[in-house]
PDB file of C-alpha atoms and ligand atoms in Angstrom:
ATOM      1  CA  MET A   1      93.079  66.677 121.050  1.00 98.00           C
ATOM      2  CA  LYS A   2      94.586  68.504 118.068  1.00 98.00           C
ATOM      3  CA  ILE A   3      93.446  68.000 114.514  1.00 98.00           C
ATOM      4  CA  PHE A   4      95.578  68.301 111.373  1.00 98.00           C
ATOM      5  CA  SER A   5      94.772  67.930 107.711  1.00 98.00           C
ATOM      6  CA  GLY A   6      96.702  66.821 104.655  1.00 98.00           C
ATOM      7  CA  ASN A   7      95.813  68.269 101.269  1.00 98.00           C
ATOM      8  CA  ALA A   8      93.354  65.578 100.186  1.00 98.00           C
ATOM      9  CA  ASN A   9      90.151  66.918 101.779  1.00 98.00           C
ATOM     10  CA  LYS A  10      90.590  70.113 103.804  1.00 98.00           C
ATOM     11  CA  PRO A  11      86.883  71.108 103.632  1.00 98.00           C
ATOM     12  CA  LEU A  12      85.980  67.857 105.398  1.00 98.00           C
ATOM     13  CA  ALA A  13      88.771  68.293 107.980  1.00 98.00           C
ATOM     14  CA  ASP A  14      87.491  71.814 108.655  1.00 98.00           C
ATOM     15  CA  LYS A  15      83.941  70.581 109.213  1.00 98.00           C
ATOM     16  CA  ILE A  16      85.107  67.803 111.554  1.00 98.00           C
ATOM     17  CA  ALA A  17      87.177  70.337 113.528  1.00 98.00           C
ATOM     18  CA  LYS A  18      84.171  72.668 113.831  1.00 98.00           C
ATOM     19  CA  HIS A  19      81.997  69.860 115.218  1.00 98.00           C
ATOM     20  CA  LEU A  20      84.749  69.325 117.830  1.00 98.00           C
ATOM     21  CA  ASN A  21      84.933  73.069 118.594  1.00 98.00           C
ATOM     22  CA  LEU A  22      88.518  73.051 117.361  1.00 98.00           C
ATOM     23  CA  GLN A  23      90.446  74.730 114.587  1.00 98.00           C
ATOM     24  CA  LEU A  24      92.805  72.878 112.286  1.00 98.00           C
ATOM     25  CA  SER A  25      96.342  72.964 113.698  1.00 98.00           C
ATOM     26  CA  PRO A  26      99.037  74.367 111.411  1.00 98.00           C
ATOM     27  CA  LEU A  27     101.040  72.030 109.241  1.00 97.00           C
ATOM     28  CA  GLU A  28     103.569  73.085 106.633  1.00 98.00           C
ATOM     29  CA  ILE A  29     103.712  70.874 103.559  1.00 98.00           C
ATOM     30  CA  THR A  30     106.509  71.845 101.186  1.00 98.00           C
ATOM     31  CA  VAL A  31     106.664  70.475  97.655  1.00 97.00           C
ATOM     32  CA  PHE A  32     110.155  70.406  96.145  1.00 98.00           C
ATOM     33  CA  PRO A  33     110.682  71.039  92.415  1.00 98.00           C
ATOM     34  CA  ASP A  34     110.980  67.295  91.771  1.00 97.00           C
ATOM     35  CA  GLY A  35     107.610  66.623  93.455  1.00 96.00           C
ATOM     36  CA  GLU A  36     108.967  65.275  96.748  1.00 97.00           C
ATOM     37  CA  LYS A  37     107.242  66.606  99.861  1.00 97.00           C
ATOM     38  CA  ARG A  38     108.373  67.601 103.332  1.00 98.00           C
ATOM     39  CA  VAL A  39     106.099  68.057 106.350  1.00 98.00           C
ATOM     40  CA  LYS A  40     106.637  70.273 109.404  1.00 98.00           C
ATOM     41  CA  VAL A  41     104.295  70.405 112.389  1.00 98.00           C
ATOM     42  CA  ASN A  42     103.911  74.041 113.401  1.00 98.00           C
ATOM     43  CA  ASP A  43     102.201  73.413 116.728  1.00 98.00           C
ATOM     44  CA  GLU A  44     102.992  71.971 120.157  1.00 98.00           C
ATOM     45  CA  VAL A  45     101.969  68.291 120.161  1.00 98.00           C
ATOM     46  CA  LEU A  46     104.082  66.817 122.961  1.00 98.00           C
ATOM     47  CA  ASP A  47     101.930  64.268 124.838  1.00 98.00           C
ATOM     48  CA  ILE A  48      98.848  65.329 122.921  1.00 98.00           C
ATOM     49  CA  ASN A  49      96.396  63.029 121.140  1.00 98.00           C
ATOM     50  CA  CYS A  50      96.522  64.072 117.491  1.00 98.00           C
ATOM     51  CA  VAL A  51      94.196  63.404 114.599  1.00 98.00           C
ATOM     52  CA  VAL A  52      95.117  63.680 110.933  1.00 98.00           C
ATOM     53  CA  VAL A  53      92.440  63.767 108.242  1.00 99.00           C
ATOM     54  CA  GLN A  54      93.544  62.437 104.864  1.00 98.00           C
ATOM     55  CA  PRO A  55      91.464  60.242 102.542  1.00 98.00           C
ATOM     56  CA  THR A  56      93.814  58.356 100.238  1.00 98.00           C
ATOM     57  CA  SER A  57      91.786  58.988  97.106  1.00 97.00           C
ATOM     58  CA  THR A  58      93.069  60.191  93.721  1.00 97.00           C
ATOM     59  CA  PRO A  59      96.028  60.647  93.415  1.00 97.00           C
ATOM     60  CA  PRO A  60      96.384  57.751  95.885  1.00 98.00           C
ATOM     61  CA  ASP A  61     100.163  57.483  95.844  1.00 98.00           C
ATOM     62  CA  GLN A  62     100.642  61.172  96.631  1.00 98.00           C
ATOM     63  CA  ASN A  63      97.954  61.207  99.277  1.00 98.00           C
ATOM     64  CA  TYR A  64      99.355  58.109 100.972  1.00 98.00           C
ATOM     65  CA  MET A  65     102.884  59.520 100.929  1.00 98.00           C
ATOM     66  CA  GLU A  66     101.654  62.757 102.481  1.00 98.00           C
ATOM     67  CA  LEU A  67      99.809  60.783 105.160  1.00 98.00           C
ATOM     68  CA  PHE A  68     102.916  58.723 105.992  1.00 98.00           C
ATOM     69  CA  LEU A  69     104.992  61.908 106.310  1.00 98.00           C
ATOM     70  CA  ILE A  70     102.406  63.681 108.503  1.00 98.00           C
ATOM     71  CA  ILE A  71     102.166  60.710 110.871  1.00 98.00           C
ATOM     72  CA  ASP A  72     105.968  60.535 111.032  1.00 98.00           C
ATOM     73  CA  ALA A  73     106.301  64.273 111.723  1.00 98.00           C
ATOM     74  CA  LEU A  74     103.669  64.124 114.492  1.00 98.00           C
ATOM     75  CA  LYS A  75     105.304  61.108 116.139  1.00 98.00           C
ATOM     76  CA  ARG A  76     108.791  62.634 115.962  1.00 98.00           C
ATOM     77  CA  SER A  77     107.360  65.819 117.534  1.00 98.00           C
ATOM     78  CA  GLY A  78     106.203  63.790 120.540  1.00 98.00           C
ATOM     79  CA  ALA A  79     102.486  63.280 119.826  1.00 98.00           C
ATOM     80  CA  LYS A  80     101.006  60.910 122.400  1.00 98.00           C
ATOM     81  CA  THR A  81      98.868  59.146 119.819  1.00 98.00           C
ATOM     82  CA  VAL A  82      98.058  59.659 116.163  1.00 98.00           C
ATOM     83  CA  THR A  83      94.618  58.724 114.881  1.00 98.00           C
ATOM     84  CA  ALA A  84      94.427  58.688 111.097  1.00 99.00           C
ATOM     85  CA  VAL A  85      91.000  59.646 109.781  1.00 99.00           C
ATOM     86  CA  VAL A  86      91.106  58.048 106.340  1.00 98.00           C
ATOM     87  CA  PRO A  87      87.453  58.244 105.304  1.00 98.00           C
ATOM     88  CA  TYR A  88      88.268  56.604 101.975  1.00 98.00           C
ATOM     89  CA  LEU A  89      91.041  54.007 102.168  1.00 98.00           C
ATOM     90  CA  GLY A  90      92.815  53.757  98.836  1.00 98.00           C
ATOM     91  CA  TYR A  91      94.149  50.432  97.534  1.00 98.00           C
ATOM     92  CA  GLN A  92      91.542  48.511  99.552  1.00 96.00           C
ATOM     93  CA  ARG A  93      90.157  46.576  96.580  1.00 93.00           C
ATOM     94  CA  GLN A  94      93.429  44.713  96.028  1.00 95.00           C
ATOM     95  CA  ASP A  95      93.022  42.929  99.379  1.00 93.00           C
ATOM     96  CA  HIS A  96      94.142  39.541  98.147  1.00 94.00           C
ATOM     97  CA  ILE A  97      95.819  37.903  95.179  1.00 95.00           C
ATOM     98  CA  PHE A  98      93.283  37.608  92.369  1.00 94.00           C
ATOM     99  CA  ARG A  99      95.755  36.307  89.751  1.00 95.00           C
ATOM    100  CA  GLU A 100      99.002  34.465  90.389  1.00 95.00           C
ATOM    101  CA  GLY A 101     101.973  36.836  90.610  1.00 97.00           C
ATOM    102  CA  GLU A 102     100.093  39.846  91.981  1.00 97.00           C
ATOM    103  CA  ASP A 103     100.854  41.977  95.029  1.00 96.00           C
ATOM    104  CA  VAL A 104      98.501  42.570  97.961  1.00 96.00           C
ATOM    105  CA  SER A 105      98.382  46.376  97.902  1.00 97.00           C
ATOM    106  CA  LEU A 106      96.189  46.710 100.967  1.00 98.00           C
ATOM    107  CA  GLU A 107      98.671  44.832 103.163  1.00 97.00           C
ATOM    108  CA  VAL A 108     101.509  47.050 101.932  1.00 98.00           C
ATOM    109  CA  VAL A 109      99.704  50.265 102.890  1.00 98.00           C
ATOM    110  CA  ILE A 110      98.520  48.889 106.234  1.00 98.00           C
ATOM    111  CA  GLU A 111     102.058  47.806 107.180  1.00 98.00           C
ATOM    112  CA  THR A 112     103.506  51.166 106.177  1.00 98.00           C
ATOM    113  CA  LEU A 113     100.879  53.133 108.137  1.00 98.00           C
ATOM    114  CA  GLN A 114     101.560  51.031 111.223  1.00 98.00           C
ATOM    115  CA  LYS A 115     105.356  51.157 110.889  1.00 98.00           C
ATOM    116  CA  THR A 116     105.168  54.946 110.548  1.00 98.00           C
ATOM    117  CA  GLY A 117     103.485  55.114 113.954  1.00 98.00           C
ATOM    118  CA  MET A 118      99.737  55.345 113.336  1.00 98.00           C
ATOM    119  CA  ASP A 119      97.992  54.317 116.576  1.00 98.00           C
ATOM    120  CA  ARG A 120      94.437  54.043 115.307  1.00 98.00           C
ATOM    121  CA  ILE A 121      92.544  54.421 112.048  1.00 98.00           C
ATOM    122  CA  LEU A 122      89.014  55.629 111.364  1.00 98.00           C
ATOM    123  CA  ALA A 123      87.542  54.750 107.993  1.00 98.00           C
ATOM    124  CA  PHE A 124      84.165  54.646 106.284  1.00 98.00           C
ATOM    125  CA  ASP A 125      82.508  51.762 104.480  1.00 98.00           C
ATOM    126  CA  LEU A 126      85.489  49.565 103.860  1.00 97.00           C
ATOM    127  CA  HIS A 127      85.119  47.416 100.790  1.00 93.00           C
ATOM    128  CA  SER A 128      85.177  44.135 102.691  1.00 92.00           C
ATOM    129  CA  ILE A 129      84.193  43.229 106.236  1.00 90.00           C
ATOM    130  CA  ARG A 130      87.556  41.425 106.570  1.00 91.00           C
ATOM    131  CA  ILE A 131      89.659  44.571 106.236  1.00 96.00           C
ATOM    132  CA  PRO A 132      89.588  45.701 109.915  1.00 97.00           C
ATOM    133  CA  GLU A 133      91.036  42.311 110.925  1.00 96.00           C
ATOM    134  CA  LEU A 134      94.127  42.990 108.818  1.00 97.00           C
ATOM    135  CA  PHE A 135      95.178  45.896 111.052  1.00 98.00           C
ATOM    136  CA  GLN A 136      97.109  45.438 114.281  1.00 98.00           C
ATOM    137  CA  VAL A 137      95.980  48.832 115.594  1.00 98.00           C
ATOM    138  CA  PRO A 138      92.344  49.583 116.519  1.00 98.00           C
ATOM    139  CA  VAL A 139      90.034  50.350 113.609  1.00 98.00           C
ATOM    140  CA  VAL A 140      86.963  52.560 113.969  1.00 98.00           C
ATOM    141  CA  HIS A 141      84.835  51.410 111.054  1.00 98.00           C
ATOM    142  CA  LEU A 142      81.993  53.824 110.371  1.00 98.00           C
ATOM    143  CA  SER A 143      79.306  53.714 107.722  1.00 98.00           C
ATOM    144  CA  ALA A 144      77.313  56.168 105.668  1.00 98.00           C
ATOM    145  CA  LEU A 145      74.382  53.734 105.605  1.00 98.00           C
ATOM    146  CA  PRO A 146      72.517  55.416 108.523  1.00 98.00           C
ATOM    147  CA  LEU A 147      72.817  58.757 106.675  1.00 98.00           C
ATOM    148  CA  PHE A 148      71.509  57.132 103.487  1.00 98.00           C
ATOM    149  CA  ALA A 149      68.656  55.415 105.341  1.00 98.00           C
ATOM    150  CA  LYS A 150      67.603  58.768 106.821  1.00 98.00           C
ATOM    151  CA  GLU A 151      67.654  60.396 103.390  1.00 98.00           C
ATOM    152  CA  ILE A 152      65.711  57.529 101.785  1.00 98.00           C
ATOM    153  CA  LYS A 153      63.035  57.670 104.532  1.00 97.00           C
ATOM    154  CA  LYS A 154      62.738  61.414 104.009  1.00 97.00           C
ATOM    155  CA  ASP A 155      62.423  61.240 100.209  1.00 96.00           C
ATOM    156  CA  PHE A 156      60.511  58.031  99.457  1.00 97.00           C
ATOM    157  CA  ASP A 157      57.487  56.037 100.475  1.00 97.00           C
ATOM    158  CA  LEU A 158      59.150  52.792 101.575  1.00 97.00           C
ATOM    159  CA  LYS A 159      56.357  50.736  99.969  1.00 97.00           C
ATOM    160  CA  GLU A 160      57.329  52.099  96.567  1.00 97.00           C
ATOM    161  CA  ILE A 161      61.020  51.244  96.572  1.00 98.00           C
ATOM    162  CA  VAL A 162      63.283  48.246  96.224  1.00 98.00           C
ATOM    163  CA  LEU A 163      66.913  48.351  97.335  1.00 98.00           C
ATOM    164  CA  VAL A 164      69.491  47.042  94.898  1.00 98.00           C
ATOM    165  CA  SER A 165      73.021  45.801  95.359  1.00 97.00           C
ATOM    166  CA  PRO A 166      74.856  46.345  92.063  1.00 95.00           C
ATOM    167  CA  ASP A 167      77.040  43.301  92.720  1.00 90.00           C
ATOM    168  CA  MET A 168      77.231  40.189  94.893  1.00 88.00           C
ATOM    169  CA  GLY A 169      79.904  41.774  97.109  1.00 87.00           C
ATOM    170  CA  GLY A 170      77.414  44.411  98.237  1.00 93.00           C
ATOM    171  CA  ILE A 171      74.752  42.078  99.626  1.00 94.00           C
ATOM    172  CA  ARG A 172      75.881  42.499 103.256  1.00 95.00           C
ATOM    173  CA  ARG A 173      75.562  46.270 102.842  1.00 96.00           C
ATOM    174  CA  ILE A 174      72.078  45.953 101.324  1.00 97.00           C
ATOM    175  CA  LYS A 175      70.884  43.652 104.116  1.00 97.00           C
ATOM    176  CA  GLU A 176      72.155  46.182 106.672  1.00 97.00           C
ATOM    177  CA  ILE A 177      70.360  49.148 105.124  1.00 98.00           C
ATOM    178  CA  ALA A 178      67.199  47.067 104.508  1.00 98.00           C
ATOM    179  CA  GLU A 179      67.100  46.423 108.272  1.00 97.00           C
ATOM    180  CA  MET A 180      67.279  50.174 108.904  1.00 98.00           C
ATOM    181  CA  LEU A 181      64.349  50.600 106.498  1.00 98.00           C
ATOM    182  CA  GLU A 182      61.770  48.224 107.970  1.00 96.00           C
ATOM    183  CA  ASN A 183      63.207  45.263 106.053  1.00 97.00           C
ATOM    184  CA  ILE A 184      62.028  46.399 102.635  1.00 97.00           C
ATOM    185  CA  PRO A 185      62.831  43.976  99.780  1.00 96.00           C
ATOM    186  CA  TYR A 186      66.073  44.001  97.853  1.00 97.00           C
ATOM    187  CA  ALA A 187      67.403  42.728  94.551  1.00 97.00           C
ATOM    188  CA  THR A 188      70.931  41.982  93.408  1.00 96.00           C
ATOM    189  CA  VAL A 189      72.745  42.421  90.132  1.00 94.00           C
ATOM    190  CA  VAL A 190      75.236  39.644  89.542  1.00 89.00           C
ATOM    191  CA  LYS A 191      78.030  41.216  87.548  1.00 76.00           C
ATOM    192  CA  ASN A 192      80.964  39.400  86.022  1.00 77.00           C
ATOM    193  CA  ARG A 193      84.137  41.385  85.505  1.00 74.00           C
ATOM    194  CA  ASP A 194      87.103  40.399  83.364  1.00 77.00           C
ATOM    195  CA  LEU A 195      89.958  40.219  85.873  1.00 76.00           C
ATOM    196  CA  ASN A 196      92.500  41.334  83.271  1.00 79.00           C
ATOM    197  CA  THR A 197      90.712  44.385  81.855  1.00 78.00           C
ATOM    198  CA  GLY A 198      88.329  45.249  84.715  1.00 73.00           C
ATOM    199  CA  GLN A 199      85.476  45.490  82.136  1.00 76.00           C
ATOM    200  CA  ILE A 200      82.027  44.186  83.066  1.00 69.00           C
ATOM    201  CA  ASN A 201      81.364  41.165  80.810  1.00 75.00           C
ATOM    202  CA  ASP A 202      77.766  40.313  81.560  1.00 80.00           C
ATOM    203  CA  SER A 203      75.239  40.731  84.355  1.00 82.00           C
ATOM    204  CA  GLU A 204      71.959  39.236  85.519  1.00 90.00           C
ATOM    205  CA  LEU A 205      69.306  40.331  87.999  1.00 94.00           C
ATOM    206  CA  ASN A 206      68.161  38.379  91.061  1.00 94.00           C
ATOM    207  CA  GLY A 207      64.895  39.737  92.490  1.00 96.00           C
ATOM    208  CA  ASP A 208      61.798  41.622  91.386  1.00 96.00           C
ATOM    209  CA  VAL A 209      61.928  45.370  90.676  1.00 98.00           C
ATOM    210  CA  ARG A 210      58.763  45.751  88.549  1.00 98.00           C
ATOM    211  CA  GLY A 211      56.776  48.897  89.271  1.00 98.00           C
ATOM    212  CA  LYS A 212      59.238  50.054  91.947  1.00 98.00           C
ATOM    213  CA  VAL A 213      61.755  52.833  92.334  1.00 98.00           C
ATOM    214  CA  ALA A 214      65.110  51.049  92.391  1.00 98.00           C
ATOM    215  CA  VAL A 215      67.493  52.460  94.985  1.00 98.00           C
ATOM    216  CA  ILE A 216      71.007  51.215  94.312  1.00 98.00           C
ATOM    217  CA  VAL A 217      73.380  51.297  97.282  1.00 98.00           C
ATOM    218  CA  ASP A 218      77.125  50.781  96.797  1.00 97.00           C
ATOM    219  CA  ASP A 219      80.369  51.549  98.610  1.00 97.00           C
ATOM    220  CA  MET A 220      82.039  53.505  95.825  1.00 97.00           C
ATOM    221  CA  ILE A 221      81.693  54.903  92.331  1.00 98.00           C
ATOM    222  CA  ALA A 222      84.918  54.694  90.345  1.00 97.00           C
ATOM    223  CA  THR A 223      84.251  54.788  86.584  1.00 96.00           C
ATOM    224  CA  GLY A 224      80.476  54.691  87.035  1.00 97.00           C
ATOM    225  CA  ALA A 225      80.204  51.580  84.833  1.00 94.00           C
ATOM    226  CA  THR A 226      78.738  49.399  87.588  1.00 94.00           C
ATOM    227  CA  LEU A 227      75.934  51.870  88.306  1.00 97.00           C
ATOM    228  CA  VAL A 228      75.083  52.591  84.687  1.00 96.00           C
ATOM    229  CA  ASP A 229      75.043  48.896  83.822  1.00 93.00           C
ATOM    230  CA  ALA A 230      72.827  48.128  86.830  1.00 95.00           C
ATOM    231  CA  ALA A 231      70.481  51.053  86.095  1.00 97.00           C
ATOM    232  CA  ASN A 232      69.927  49.941  82.499  1.00 95.00           C
ATOM    233  CA  MET A 233      69.189  46.414  83.630  1.00 95.00           C
ATOM    234  CA  LEU A 234      66.773  47.603  86.347  1.00 97.00           C
ATOM    235  CA  LEU A 235      64.816  49.759  83.899  1.00 97.00           C
ATOM    236  CA  GLU A 236      64.702  46.912  81.363  1.00 96.00           C
ATOM    237  CA  ASN A 237      63.253  44.755  84.129  1.00 97.00           C
ATOM    238  CA  GLY A 238      60.426  47.156  84.940  1.00 98.00           C
ATOM    239  CA  ALA A 239      61.780  49.558  87.575  1.00 98.00           C
ATOM    240  CA  THR A 240      59.984  52.932  87.271  1.00 98.00           C
ATOM    241  CA  LYS A 241      63.119  54.914  87.998  1.00 98.00           C
ATOM    242  CA  VAL A 242      66.606  54.465  89.421  1.00 98.00           C
ATOM    243  CA  VAL A 243      68.463  56.475  92.047  1.00 98.00           C
ATOM    244  CA  ALA A 244      71.892  55.661  93.434  1.00 98.00           C
ATOM    245  CA  PHE A 245      73.581  56.073  96.808  1.00 98.00           C
ATOM    246  CA  ALA A 246      77.318  55.418  97.198  1.00 98.00           C
ATOM    247  CA  THR A 247      79.643  56.392 100.034  1.00 98.00           C
ATOM    248  CA  HIS A 248      82.829  57.199  98.126  1.00 98.00           C
ATOM    249  CA  PRO A 249      82.805  59.453  95.029  1.00 98.00           C
ATOM    250  CA  VAL A 250      86.079  58.211  93.533  1.00 98.00           C
ATOM    251  CA  PHE A 251      84.927  59.529  90.137  1.00 98.00           C
ATOM    252  CA  ALA A 252      87.725  58.262  87.911  1.00 97.00           C
ATOM    253  CA  GLY A 253      88.064  59.399  84.305  1.00 96.00           C
ATOM    254  CA  GLU A 254      84.753  60.369  82.700  1.00 97.00           C
ATOM    255  CA  ALA A 255      82.566  59.146  85.593  1.00 98.00           C
ATOM    256  CA  ALA A 256      80.842  62.505  86.149  1.00 98.00           C
ATOM    257  CA  LYS A 257      79.834  62.818  82.490  1.00 98.00           C
ATOM    258  CA  ILE A 258      78.774  59.172  82.257  1.00 98.00           C
ATOM    259  CA  LEU A 259      76.572  59.479  85.349  1.00 98.00           C
ATOM    260  CA  GLN A 260      75.015  62.781  84.303  1.00 98.00           C
ATOM    261  CA  GLU A 261      74.139  61.327  80.890  1.00 98.00           C
ATOM    262  CA  SER A 262      72.842  58.038  82.342  1.00 98.00           C
ATOM    263  CA  LYS A 263      69.249  57.092  83.146  1.00 98.00           C
ATOM    264  CA  ILE A 264      69.958  57.384  86.872  1.00 98.00           C
ATOM    265  CA  GLU A 265      67.887  60.272  88.286  1.00 98.00           C
ATOM    266  CA  ARG A 266      69.906  61.138  91.402  1.00 98.00           C
ATOM    267  CA  VAL A 267      73.415  60.233  92.501  1.00 98.00           C
ATOM    268  CA  VAL A 268      73.867  60.700  96.244  1.00 98.00           C
ATOM    269  CA  VAL A 269      77.382  60.408  97.697  1.00 98.00           C
ATOM    270  CA  THR A 270      79.251  61.644 100.765  1.00 98.00           C
ATOM    271  CA  ASP A 271      82.241  63.902 101.306  1.00 98.00           C
ATOM    272  CA  THR A 272      84.670  61.117 102.282  1.00 98.00           C
ATOM    273  CA  ILE A 273      86.420  62.293  99.095  1.00 98.00           C
ATOM    274  CA  GLU A 274      86.373  65.918  97.994  1.00 98.00           C
ATOM    275  CA  VAL A 275      84.645  66.256  94.613  1.00 98.00           C
ATOM    276  CA  SER A 276      86.365  69.013  92.646  1.00 97.00           C
ATOM    277  CA  LYS A 277      84.148  71.614  90.928  1.00 97.00           C
ATOM    278  CA  ALA A 278      85.115  70.087  87.570  1.00 96.00           C
ATOM    279  CA  LYS A 279      83.672  66.712  88.635  1.00 97.00           C
ATOM    280  CA  GLN A 280      80.390  68.006  90.039  1.00 98.00           C
ATOM    281  CA  PHE A 281      77.259  67.525  87.944  1.00 98.00           C
ATOM    282  CA  ALA A 282      73.579  68.423  88.149  1.00 98.00           C
ATOM    283  CA  LYS A 283      72.339  65.030  89.411  1.00 98.00           C
ATOM    284  CA  LEU A 284      74.930  64.880  92.183  1.00 98.00           C
ATOM    285  CA  GLU A 285      74.058  65.401  95.863  1.00 98.00           C
ATOM    286  CA  ILE A 286      76.717  65.312  98.590  1.00 98.00           C
ATOM    287  CA  LEU A 287      75.963  64.445 102.225  1.00 98.00           C
ATOM    288  CA  SER A 288      78.549  65.101 104.925  1.00 98.00           C
ATOM    289  CA  ILE A 289      80.065  62.446 107.179  1.00 98.00           C
ATOM    290  CA  SER A 290      81.701  65.127 109.346  1.00 98.00           C
ATOM    291  CA  GLU A 291      79.299  64.966 112.275  1.00 98.00           C
ATOM    292  CA  GLU A 292      79.477  61.187 112.618  1.00 98.00           C
ATOM    293  CA  THR A 293      83.277  61.355 112.378  1.00 98.00           C
ATOM    294  CA  ALA A 294      83.515  64.043 115.055  1.00 98.00           C
ATOM    295  CA  GLN A 295      81.203  62.068 117.323  1.00 98.00           C
ATOM    296  CA  ALA A 296      83.369  58.948 116.922  1.00 98.00           C
ATOM    297  CA  LEU A 297      86.507  60.963 117.694  1.00 98.00           C
ATOM    298  CA  LYS A 298      84.895  62.256 120.915  1.00 98.00           C
ATOM    299  CA  GLU A 299      84.263  58.670 121.982  1.00 96.00           C
ATOM    300  CA  ILE A 300      87.785  57.273 121.505  1.00 91.00           C
TER     301      ILE A 300
HETATM  302  C1  R5P B   1      82.930  46.772  93.431  1.00 73.44           C
HETATM  303  O1  R5P B   1      83.136  45.723  93.985  1.00 73.44           O
HETATM  304  C2  R5P B   1      82.549  48.023  94.158  1.00 73.44           C
HETATM  305  O2  R5P B   1      81.635  47.790  95.191  1.00 73.44           O
HETATM  306  C3  R5P B   1      81.994  49.065  93.195  1.00 73.44           C
HETATM  307  O3  R5P B   1      80.779  48.572  92.665  1.00 73.44           O
HETATM  308  C4  R5P B   1      82.951  49.311  92.074  1.00 73.44           C
HETATM  309  O4  R5P B   1      84.230  49.525  92.555  1.00 73.44           O
HETATM  310  C5  R5P B   1      82.518  50.503  91.262  1.00 73.44           C
HETATM  311  O5  R5P B   1      83.431  50.660  90.212  1.00 73.44           O
HETATM  312  P1  R5P B   1      83.009  51.305  88.844  1.00 73.44           P
HETATM  313  O6  R5P B   1      82.281  52.580  89.173  1.00 73.44           O
HETATM  314  O7  R5P B   1      84.303  51.538  88.129  1.00 73.44           O
HETATM  315  O8  R5P B   1      82.159  50.337  88.127  1.00 73.44           O
END
């Protein structure tokens, strides 16, 4: 097996390679003055199983394009198979038509990845359970929930906490992690978003959080609005404090500032997406998914 990395998250690719006792294989990515890119594989890959690590996080269009070009270059150089490790899959939220006239972004990226020659994809905490079914190639769907459960067990007395899904879509995730944590109780925030603006209109709480530490678990943090809104509601409803766990630190716009200034005490994420120094903040903790990824790669 040889492992390559695009530019989106080289520290993660490095860690995965180390767990596999490998080094990253050389790849030349040229950027032309107009912003177009060109990829050249500077290693022997004929009949070799290759892995490329590239989350398609911000800027998603550039990261996707780079991924398409890397897969194409590997296939044209004779790679036996190409496994794309895309820990965060961009464009996954637009997985169906919400309003008449819209595109289905997720289907467009899946078709392009497959047409380019991707043989398998490995991703973390996909937004919906339906997503793997949309691929025609095998999908290795991993989760950060076991990592989170381990951290929660280490840091809290389970009798003192209540898990919280910050929206209805996250209930499956909350049930899964509750099972890993001796079936502790959970609550759910029901949030209503305006489909045109994306703003949260109003929310309500299902479940009892009084006197408990509320542990919110979500798949991603984009603007941070969902978490801040949920945290305020949990505290108003009697939670003693709020901590948050989310797999993907998308951190769009002012998210870092908003989270640091919020009433949330800790924000725990993973390194599916590299968080630049500028977006790191005091309350942030980053766990690595590299070991689980390497283990899954050994098993395929
Ligand atoms: C929504 O369905 C997701 O699970 C996240 O809760 C959401 O994408 C987070 O977005 P934001 O941080 O912008 O509220």
